[in-house]
Amino acid sequence: MIRHRRKVIYLLGFMGSGKSTVGKLLAGVLGWPFIDLDTIIEAGQGLSIREIFENSGEPFFRQIERAALVEASKAEPAVIALGGGTFAQPPNVDLIRESGGTTVWLDCPPEILRVRCQGLENRPLFRDEQSFTNLYMERLPYYRLAEFRISTESHKPDEVVEQILSLRVF
Ligand code: S3P
């Protein structure tokens, strides 16, 4: 069945891949609202992502992430930056695919992502190099389900935005 393509772009990818930075820029160029899932979750809980993980654990975070996604997916038009783990939860993949938006994977090798994330406070799942790489590898099969893949390895955010616009799907 060919679905109507809604004017919604989901940016997905691992921590540090540029989802929020690129999303904000892309939304500005398109003149569409920008929704950052992590920001919505933090505002809703009145806590940082790290505090949510520390106080209530990852399973609770995934529940509220899912609820935030259900709400965000109703918006149109919108550019939606997902969290690094959002698209690695099968029910979320189904919801996003059924919602009829466009999925774009911002891909970058884990060695570079690790350097970008080092020293950042608000990434509770960044513990050490090995677990970071393992988590990246576990998530690859999900990220590969995205309709489009764009490398952010050696591209500046505005170049990534240009590449997304050149997909000409919306
Ligand atoms: C997570 C990534 C984070 C945030 C939370 C969990 C993950 O988002 O949602 O810390 O599971 O990879 P960013 O990818 O924006 O850092």
Coordinates of N, CA, C and O and ligand atoms in Angstrom, one line a residue:
M1 N 0.9 -1.2 0.0 CA 0.0 0.0 0.0 C 0.9 1.2 0.0 O 1.8 1.4 0.8
I2 N 0.6 2.2 -0.9 CA 1.4 3.4 -0.9 C 0.7 4.4 0.0 O -0.5 4.8 -0.2
R3 N 1.4 4.9 1.0 CA 0.8 5.8 1.9 C 1.1 7.2 1.5 O 2.1 7.5 0.8
H4 N 0.2 8.1 1.9 CA 0.5 9.5 1.8 C 1.7 9.9 2.6 O 1.7 9.5 3.8
R5 N 2.6 10.6 2.1 CA 3.8 10.9 2.8 C 3.5 12.2 3.6 O 3.3 13.3 3.0
R6 N 3.5 12.1 4.9 CA 3.2 13.3 5.7 C 4.4 14.2 5.8 O 5.5 13.7 5.6
K7 N 4.1 15.4 6.1 CA 5.2 16.4 6.2 C 5.8 16.3 7.6 O 5.7 17.2 8.4
V8 N 6.5 15.2 7.8 CA 7.1 15.0 9.1 C 8.5 14.3 8.8 O 8.5 13.3 8.1
I9 N 9.5 14.8 9.4 CA 10.8 14.2 9.2 C 11.3 13.8 10.6 O 11.4 14.6 11.5
Y10 N 11.6 12.5 10.7 CA 12.2 11.9 11.9 C 13.7 11.8 11.7 O 14.1 11.1 10.8
L11 N 14.5 12.4 12.6 CA 15.9 12.3 12.5 C 16.3 11.2 13.6 O 16.0 11.4 14.8
L12 N 17.0 10.2 13.2 CA 17.4 9.2 14.1 C 18.9 8.9 14.0 O 19.5 9.3 13.0
G13 N 19.4 8.2 15.0 CA 20.9 7.9 15.0 C 21.4 7.9 16.4 O 20.7 8.3 17.3
F14 N 22.6 7.5 16.5 CA 23.2 7.3 17.9 C 23.5 8.7 18.5 O 23.5 9.7 17.9
M15 N 23.8 8.6 19.8 CA 24.2 9.8 20.6 C 25.3 10.5 19.9 O 26.3 9.9 19.4
G16 N 25.2 11.8 19.7 CA 26.3 12.6 19.1 C 26.3 12.7 17.6 O 27.1 13.3 17.0
S17 N 25.2 12.1 17.0 CA 25.2 12.0 15.5 C 24.7 13.4 14.9 O 24.8 13.6 13.7
G18 N 24.2 14.3 15.8 CA 23.8 15.6 15.3 C 22.3 15.8 15.1 O 21.9 16.8 14.5
K19 N 21.5 14.9 15.7 CA 20.1 15.0 15.4 C 19.5 16.3 15.9 O 18.7 16.9 15.1
S20 N 19.9 16.8 17.0 CA 19.3 18.1 17.5 C 19.8 19.3 16.7 O 19.0 20.1 16.3
T21 N 21.1 19.3 16.5 CA 21.7 20.4 15.8 C 21.1 20.5 14.4 O 20.7 21.6 13.9
V22 N 21.2 19.4 13.7 CA 20.7 19.3 12.3 C 19.2 19.6 12.3 O 18.7 20.3 11.4
G23 N 18.5 19.0 13.2 CA 17.0 19.1 13.3 C 16.6 20.6 13.4 O 15.7 21.1 12.7
K24 N 17.2 21.3 14.3 CA 16.9 22.7 14.5 C 17.1 23.5 13.2 O 16.3 24.3 12.7
L25 N 18.3 23.3 12.5 CA 18.6 24.0 11.3 C 17.6 23.6 10.2 O 17.1 24.5 9.5
L26 N 17.4 22.4 10.1 CA 16.5 21.9 9.0 C 15.1 22.5 9.2 O 14.4 23.0 8.2
A27 N 14.6 22.5 10.4 CA 13.3 23.0 10.7 C 13.2 24.5 10.3 O 12.3 25.0 9.7
G28 N 14.3 25.2 10.6 CA 14.4 26.6 10.3 C 14.3 26.9 8.8 O 13.6 27.8 8.4
V29 N 15.0 26.1 8.0 CA 15.0 26.3 6.6 C 13.7 25.9 6.0 O 13.1 26.6 5.1
L30 N 13.0 24.9 6.5 CA 11.7 24.5 6.0 C 10.6 25.4 6.5 O 9.5 25.4 6.0
G31 N 10.9 26.1 7.6 CA 9.8 26.9 8.3 C 8.8 26.0 9.0 O 7.7 26.3 9.1
W32 N 9.3 24.8 9.4 CA 8.4 23.9 10.2 C 8.8 23.9 11.6 O 10.0 24.2 12.0
P33 N 7.9 23.5 12.5 CA 8.2 23.4 13.9 C 9.3 22.3 14.2 O 9.3 21.3 13.4
F34 N 10.1 22.5 15.2 CA 11.1 21.5 15.5 C 10.7 20.9 16.9 O 10.4 21.6 17.8
I35 N 10.7 19.6 16.9 CA 10.4 18.9 18.2 C 11.6 18.0 18.6 O 12.0 17.2 17.8
D36 N 12.2 18.3 19.7 CA 13.3 17.5 20.2 C 12.7 16.6 21.3 O 12.3 17.1 22.4
L37 N 12.7 15.3 21.1 CA 12.0 14.4 22.0 C 12.6 14.5 23.4 O 11.9 14.5 24.4
D38 N 14.0 14.5 23.5 CA 14.6 14.6 24.8 C 14.2 15.9 25.6 O 13.9 15.8 26.8
T39 N 14.1 17.0 24.8 CA 13.7 18.2 25.5 C 12.3 18.2 26.0 O 12.0 18.7 27.1
I40 N 11.4 17.6 25.2 CA 10.0 17.4 25.6 C 9.9 16.6 26.9 O 9.2 16.9 27.8
I41 N 10.7 15.5 26.9 CA 10.7 14.6 28.1 C 11.2 15.3 29.3 O 10.6 15.3 30.4
E42 N 12.3 16.1 29.2 CA 12.8 16.8 30.3 C 11.8 17.8 30.8 O 11.6 18.0 32.0
A43 N 11.2 18.5 29.9 CA 10.2 19.6 30.3 C 9.0 18.9 31.0 O 8.5 19.4 32.0
G44 N 8.6 17.8 30.5 CA 7.4 17.1 31.0 C 7.7 16.6 32.5 O 6.8 16.6 33.3
Q45 N 8.9 16.2 32.7 CA 9.2 15.6 34.0 C 9.8 16.6 35.0 O 9.9 16.4 36.2
G46 N 10.2 17.8 34.4 CA 10.9 18.8 35.2 C 12.3 18.3 35.7 O 12.8 18.7 36.8
L47 N 12.9 17.4 35.0 CA 14.1 16.7 35.3 C 15.0 16.6 34.1 O 14.5 16.5 33.0
S48 N 16.3 16.5 34.3 CA 17.2 16.2 33.2 C 17.1 14.7 32.8 O 16.7 13.9 33.7
I49 N 17.6 14.4 31.6 CA 17.6 13.0 31.2 C 18.4 12.2 32.2 O 18.0 11.1 32.6
R50 N 19.5 12.7 32.6 CA 20.3 12.0 33.6 C 19.6 11.7 34.9 O 19.6 10.6 35.4
E51 N 18.9 12.7 35.4 CA 18.1 12.6 36.6 C 17.0 11.5 36.5 O 16.8 10.7 37.4
I52 N 16.4 11.5 35.3 CA 15.3 10.6 35.1 C 15.9 9.1 35.2 O 15.3 8.2 35.8
F53 N 17.0 8.9 34.5 CA 17.7 7.6 34.5 C 18.1 7.3 35.9 O 17.9 6.1 36.4
E54 N 18.6 8.2 36.7 CA 19.1 7.9 38.0 C 18.0 7.7 39.0 O 18.0 6.8 39.8
N55 N 16.9 8.5 38.9 CA 15.8 8.3 39.8 C 14.9 7.1 39.5 O 14.4 6.4 40.4
S56 N 14.7 6.9 38.2 CA 13.6 5.9 37.9 C 14.1 4.8 37.0 O 13.3 3.9 36.7
G57 N 15.3 4.9 36.4 CA 15.8 3.8 35.6 C 15.4 3.9 34.1 O 14.5 4.6 33.8
E58 N 16.1 3.0 33.3 CA 15.8 3.1 31.9 C 14.4 2.6 31.5 O 13.8 3.3 30.6
P59 N 13.9 1.5 32.1 CA 12.5 1.1 31.6 C 11.5 2.2 31.8 O 10.7 2.4 30.9
F60 N 11.6 3.0 32.9 CA 10.7 4.1 33.0 C 10.9 5.2 32.0 O 10.0 5.7 31.4
F61 N 12.2 5.5 31.7 CA 12.5 6.4 30.7 C 11.9 6.0 29.3 O 11.3 6.8 28.6
R62 N 12.0 4.7 29.0 CA 11.5 4.2 27.7 C 10.0 4.4 27.7 O 9.4 4.7 26.6
Q63 N 9.3 4.3 28.8 CA 7.8 4.5 28.8 C 7.5 5.9 28.5 O 6.6 6.2 27.7
I64 N 8.2 6.8 29.2 CA 7.8 8.2 28.9 C 8.3 8.7 27.6 O 7.7 9.6 26.9
E65 N 9.4 8.1 27.1 CA 9.8 8.4 25.7 C 8.8 8.0 24.7 O 8.5 8.7 23.8
R66 N 8.2 6.8 25.0 CA 7.2 6.3 24.1 C 6.0 7.2 24.1 O 5.4 7.6 23.0
A67 N 5.6 7.7 25.3 CA 4.4 8.6 25.4 C 4.7 9.9 24.7 O 3.8 10.4 24.0
A68 N 5.9 10.4 24.8 CA 6.3 11.6 24.1 C 6.3 11.4 22.6 O 5.8 12.3 21.9
L69 N 6.7 10.3 22.2 CA 6.7 10.0 20.7 C 5.3 9.9 20.2 O 5.0 10.4 19.1
V70 N 4.4 9.3 20.9 CA 3.0 9.2 20.5 C 2.4 10.6 20.3 O 1.8 10.8 19.2
E71 N 2.7 11.5 21.2 CA 2.2 12.8 21.0 C 2.9 13.6 19.9 O 2.3 14.2 19.0
A72 N 4.2 13.5 19.8 CA 5.0 14.2 18.8 C 4.6 13.7 17.4 O 4.5 14.5 16.5
S73 N 4.3 12.4 17.3 CA 4.0 11.9 15.9 C 2.7 12.4 15.4 O 2.4 12.2 14.2
K74 N 1.9 13.1 16.2 CA 0.6 13.7 15.7 C 0.9 15.0 15.0 O 0.0 15.6 14.3
A75 N 2.0 15.6 15.2 CA 2.3 16.9 14.7 C 2.6 16.9 13.2 O 3.1 15.9 12.6
E76 N 2.2 17.9 12.4 CA 2.5 18.0 11.0 C 2.2 19.5 10.6 O 1.1 20.0 10.9
P77 N 3.2 20.1 10.0 CA 4.5 19.6 9.6 C 5.4 19.7 10.9 O 5.1 20.4 11.8
A78 N 6.4 18.9 10.8 CA 7.4 18.9 12.0 C 8.7 18.2 11.6 O 8.7 17.2 10.8
V79 N 9.7 18.7 12.1 CA 11.0 17.9 12.1 C 11.2 17.4 13.6 O 11.1 18.2 14.5
I80 N 11.3 16.1 13.7 CA 11.4 15.5 15.1 C 12.7 14.8 15.3 O 13.1 13.9 14.5
A81 N 13.5 15.3 16.2 CA 14.8 14.7 16.6 C 14.5 13.6 17.7 O 14.0 14.0 18.7
L82 N 14.7 12.4 17.3 CA 14.5 11.3 18.3 C 15.7 11.2 19.2 O 16.8 11.7 18.9
G83 N 15.5 10.5 20.3 CA 16.7 10.2 21.2 C 17.4 9.0 20.5 O 16.9 8.3 19.7
G84 N 18.7 8.8 21.0 CA 19.5 7.7 20.3 C 18.9 6.3 20.4 O 19.1 5.5 19.6
G85 N 18.0 6.1 21.4 CA 17.5 4.8 21.6 C 16.0 4.6 21.1 O 15.5 3.5 21.1
T86 N 15.4 5.8 20.7 CA 14.0 5.7 20.4 C 13.7 4.7 19.3 O 12.7 4.0 19.3
F87 N 14.5 4.8 18.2 CA 14.3 4.0 17.0 C 14.8 2.6 17.2 O 14.8 1.8 16.2
A88 N 15.3 2.3 18.4 CA 15.8 0.9 18.6 C 14.8 0.1 19.5 O 15.1 -1.0 19.9
Q89 N 13.6 0.7 19.6 CA 12.5 0.0 20.3 C 11.5 -0.4 19.3 O 10.9 0.5 18.6
P90 N 11.3 -1.7 19.0 CA 10.5 -2.2 17.9 C 9.1 -1.5 17.9 O 8.6 -1.1 16.8
P91 N 8.4 -1.3 19.0 CA 7.1 -0.7 18.9 C 7.2 0.7 18.4 O 6.3 1.2 17.7
N92 N 8.3 1.4 18.7 CA 8.5 2.8 18.2 C 8.7 2.8 16.7 O 8.3 3.7 16.0
V93 N 9.5 1.8 16.3 CA 9.7 1.7 14.8 C 8.4 1.5 14.1 O 8.1 2.2 13.1
D94 N 7.6 0.7 14.6 CA 6.3 0.4 14.0 C 5.4 1.7 14.0 O 4.9 2.1 12.9
L95 N 5.4 2.4 15.1 CA 4.6 3.6 15.2 C 5.1 4.7 14.2 O 4.3 5.3 13.4
I96 N 6.4 4.8 14.1 CA 7.0 5.8 13.2 C 6.7 5.5 11.8 O 6.3 6.3 10.9
R97 N 6.9 4.2 11.4 CA 6.7 3.8 10.0 C 5.2 3.9 9.6 O 4.9 4.3 8.5
E98 N 4.3 3.6 10.6 CA 2.9 3.7 10.3 C 2.4 5.1 10.2 O 1.4 5.4 9.6
S99 N 3.2 6.0 10.9 CA 2.7 7.4 10.9 C 2.9 8.1 9.6 O 2.3 9.2 9.4
G100 N 3.7 7.5 8.7 CA 3.7 8.1 7.3 C 4.8 9.2 7.2 O 4.8 9.9 6.2
G101 N 5.6 9.4 8.1 CA 6.7 10.4 8.0 C 7.9 9.8 7.3 O 7.9 8.7 6.9
T102 N 8.9 10.7 7.1 CA 10.2 10.3 6.5 C 11.2 10.0 7.6 O 11.4 10.9 8.4
T103 N 11.9 8.9 7.5 CA 12.9 8.6 8.5 C 14.3 8.8 7.9 O 14.6 8.3 6.8
V104 N 15.2 9.6 8.6 CA 16.5 9.9 8.1 C 17.5 9.5 9.2 O 17.4 10.0 10.3
W105 N 18.4 8.6 8.9 CA 19.4 8.1 9.8 C 20.7 9.0 9.6 O 21.2 9.0 8.5
L106 N 21.1 9.7 10.7 CA 22.3 10.4 10.6 C 23.4 9.5 11.1 O 23.5 9.2 12.3
D107 N 24.2 9.0 10.2 CA 25.2 8.0 10.5 C 26.6 8.5 10.7 O 27.0 9.5 10.0
C108 N 27.3 8.0 11.6 CA 28.6 8.4 12.0 C 29.3 7.3 12.7 O 28.7 6.6 13.5
P109 N 30.6 7.0 12.4 CA 31.3 5.9 13.1 C 31.4 6.1 14.6 O 31.5 7.2 15.1
P110 N 31.3 5.0 15.3 CA 31.3 5.1 16.8 C 32.6 5.8 17.4 O 32.5 6.4 18.4
E111 N 33.7 5.6 16.7 CA 34.9 6.3 17.2 C 34.8 7.8 17.3 O 35.2 8.5 18.2
I112 N 34.1 8.3 16.3 CA 33.9 9.8 16.2 C 32.8 10.2 17.2 O 32.9 11.2 17.9
L113 N 31.7 9.4 17.3 CA 30.6 9.7 18.2 C 31.2 9.7 19.6 O 30.8 10.6 20.4
R114 N 32.0 8.8 19.9 CA 32.6 8.7 21.3 C 33.3 9.9 21.7 O 33.2 10.5 22.8
V115 N 34.1 10.4 20.7 CA 34.9 11.7 21.0 C 33.9 12.8 21.2 O 34.1 13.6 22.2
R116 N 32.9 12.9 20.4 CA 31.9 14.0 20.5 C 31.2 13.9 21.9 O 30.8 15.0 22.4
C117 N 30.9 12.7 22.4 CA 30.1 12.6 23.6 C 30.9 12.6 24.9 O 30.4 12.8 26.0
Q118 N 32.3 12.5 24.7 CA 33.1 12.4 25.9 C 33.0 13.8 26.7 O 33.0 14.8 26.1
G119 N 32.8 13.6 28.0 CA 32.7 14.8 28.8 C 31.4 15.5 28.9 O 31.1 16.4 29.7
L120 N 30.4 15.0 28.1 CA 29.1 15.5 28.2 C 28.3 14.9 29.3 O 28.3 13.7 29.5
E121 N 27.7 15.7 30.1 CA 27.1 15.2 31.4 C 25.7 14.5 31.2 O 25.4 13.6 31.9
N122 N 25.0 14.9 30.1 CA 23.6 14.4 30.1 C 23.4 13.2 29.2 O 22.4 13.1 28.5
R123 N 24.4 12.3 29.2 CA 24.3 11.1 28.4 C 24.5 9.9 29.3 O 25.6 9.3 29.4
P124 N 23.4 9.5 30.1 CA 23.6 8.4 31.1 C 24.0 7.1 30.5 O 24.6 6.3 31.2
L125 N 23.8 6.9 29.2 CA 24.2 5.6 28.6 C 25.6 5.6 28.1 O 26.0 4.6 27.5
F126 N 26.3 6.7 28.3 CA 27.7 6.7 27.9 C 28.5 6.4 29.1 O 28.8 7.3 29.9
R127 N 28.9 5.1 29.2 CA 29.7 4.7 30.4 C 31.2 4.6 30.1 O 32.0 5.2 30.7
D128 N 31.5 3.7 29.2 CA 32.9 3.5 28.8 C 32.9 3.2 27.3 O 31.9 2.9 26.7
E129 N 34.1 3.2 26.8 CA 34.3 3.0 25.3 C 33.7 1.7 24.8 O 33.0 1.7 23.8
Q130 N 33.9 0.6 25.5 CA 33.5 -0.7 25.0 C 31.9 -0.8 25.0 O 31.3 -1.2 24.0
S131 N 31.3 -0.3 26.1 CA 29.8 -0.5 26.2 C 29.2 0.5 25.2 O 28.1 0.2 24.6
F132 N 29.9 1.6 24.9 CA 29.4 2.6 23.9 C 29.4 2.0 22.5 O 28.4 2.0 21.8
T133 N 30.5 1.3 22.2 CA 30.6 0.7 20.9 C 29.6 -0.5 20.8 O 29.0 -0.7 19.7
N134 N 29.5 -1.3 21.9 CA 28.6 -2.4 21.8 C 27.1 -2.0 21.6 O 26.4 -2.5 20.8
L135 N 26.8 -0.9 22.3 CA 25.4 -0.4 22.2 C 25.2 0.1 20.7 O 24.1 -0.2 20.1
Y136 N 26.2 0.8 20.1 CA 26.1 1.2 18.8 C 25.8 0.0 17.8 O 25.0 0.0 17.0
M137 N 26.6 -1.0 18.0 CA 26.5 -2.2 17.2 C 25.1 -2.9 17.3 O 24.5 -3.3 16.3
E138 N 24.6 -2.9 18.6 CA 23.3 -3.5 18.8 C 22.2 -2.7 18.1 O 21.2 -3.3 17.7
R139 N 22.4 -1.4 18.0 CA 21.3 -0.6 17.4 C 21.4 -0.5 15.9 O 20.4 -0.1 15.2
L140 N 22.5 -0.8 15.3 CA 22.7 -0.7 13.8 C 21.5 -1.3 13.0 O 21.0 -0.7 12.1
P141 N 21.1 -2.6 13.4 CA 20.1 -3.2 12.6 C 18.8 -2.4 12.6 O 18.0 -2.4 11.6
Y142 N 18.5 -1.6 13.7 CA 17.3 -0.8 13.7 C 17.6 0.5 12.9 O 16.7 0.8 12.1
Y143 N 18.7 1.1 13.1 CA 19.0 2.3 12.3 C 18.9 2.1 10.8 O 18.5 2.9 10.0
R144 N 19.3 0.9 10.4 CA 19.3 0.5 9.0 C 17.9 0.4 8.4 O 17.7 0.3 7.2
L145 N 16.9 0.4 9.3 CA 15.5 0.4 8.8 C 15.0 1.7 8.3 O 14.0 1.9 7.8
A146 N 15.8 2.8 8.6 CA 15.4 4.1 8.1 C 15.4 4.2 6.6 O 16.1 3.4 5.9
E147 N 14.5 5.0 6.1 CA 14.4 5.1 4.6 C 15.7 5.7 4.0 O 16.0 5.4 2.9
F148 N 16.3 6.7 4.7 CA 17.5 7.4 4.1 C 18.6 7.4 5.2 O 18.3 7.5 6.4
R149 N 19.8 7.3 4.6 CA 21.0 7.3 5.5 C 21.9 8.5 5.0 O 22.2 8.6 3.8
I150 N 22.3 9.3 5.9 CA 23.2 10.4 5.6 C 24.3 10.4 6.5 O 24.2 10.3 7.7
S151 N 25.5 10.5 6.0 CA 26.7 10.4 6.8 C 27.0 11.8 7.4 O 26.9 12.8 6.7
T152 N 27.2 11.9 8.7 CA 27.5 13.2 9.3 C 29.0 13.2 9.8 O 29.4 14.0 10.5
E153 N 29.7 12.2 9.3 CA 31.1 12.0 9.7 C 32.0 13.2 9.4 O 32.6 13.8 10.3
S154 N 32.0 13.6 8.1 CA 32.9 14.8 7.8 C 32.1 15.9 7.2 O 32.6 16.6 6.3
H155 N 30.8 16.0 7.6 CA 30.0 17.1 7.1 C 29.5 18.0 8.2 O 29.1 17.6 9.2
K156 N 29.5 19.3 7.9 CA 29.0 20.3 8.8 C 27.5 20.2 8.9 O 26.9 19.8 7.9
P157 N 26.9 20.6 10.0 CA 25.4 20.5 10.1 C 24.7 21.1 8.9 O 23.7 20.6 8.4
D158 N 25.2 22.3 8.4 CA 24.4 22.9 7.2 C 24.6 22.1 5.9 O 23.7 22.1 5.1
E159 N 25.7 21.4 5.8 CA 25.8 20.5 4.7 C 24.9 19.3 4.8 O 24.3 18.8 3.8
V160 N 24.7 18.8 6.0 CA 23.8 17.7 6.2 C 22.4 18.1 5.9 O 21.6 17.4 5.2
V161 N 22.0 19.3 6.3 CA 20.7 19.9 6.0 C 20.5 19.9 4.5 O 19.5 19.5 3.9
E162 N 21.5 20.4 3.7 CA 21.4 20.4 2.3 C 21.2 19.0 1.7 O 20.4 18.9 0.8
Q163 N 21.9 18.1 2.2 CA 21.7 16.7 1.7 C 20.3 16.2 2.0 O 19.7 15.5 1.2
I164 N 19.8 16.5 3.2 CA 18.4 16.1 3.5 C 17.4 16.7 2.5 O 16.5 16.1 1.9
L165 N 17.7 18.0 2.3 CA 16.7 18.8 1.4 C 16.8 18.2 -0.1 O 15.8 18.2 -0.8
S166 N 18.0 17.8 -0.4 CA 18.2 17.3 -1.8 C 17.6 15.9 -2.0 O 17.4 15.4 -3.1
L167 N 17.1 15.3 -0.9 CA 16.3 14.0 -1.1 C 15.0 14.3 -1.8 O 14.4 13.4 -2.4
R168 N 14.5 15.5 -1.6 CA 13.3 16.0 -2.3 C 12.1 15.1 -2.2 O 11.4 14.7 -3.1
V169 N 11.9 14.6 -0.9 CA 10.8 13.7 -0.7 C 9.6 14.4 -0.1 O 8.5 13.8 0.2
F170 N 9.7 15.7 0.3 CA 8.6 16.4 0.9 C 8.4 17.7 0.4 O 9.2 18.2 -0.4
Ligands
S3P1 C1 19.7 7.7 24.7 C2 20.1 8.9 24.0 C3 19.8 10.2 24.5 C4 18.7 10.2 25.4 C5 18.9 9.2 26.5 C6 19.0 7.8 25.9 C7 20.1 6.4 24.1 O1 19.5 11.0 23.3 O2 17.5 10.0 24.8 O3 20.1 9.5 27.2 O4 19.4 5.4 24.5 O5 20.9 6.3 23.2 P1 20.6 11.6 22.3 O6 20.8 10.6 21.3 O7 20.0 12.9 21.8 O8 21.9 11.8 23.1

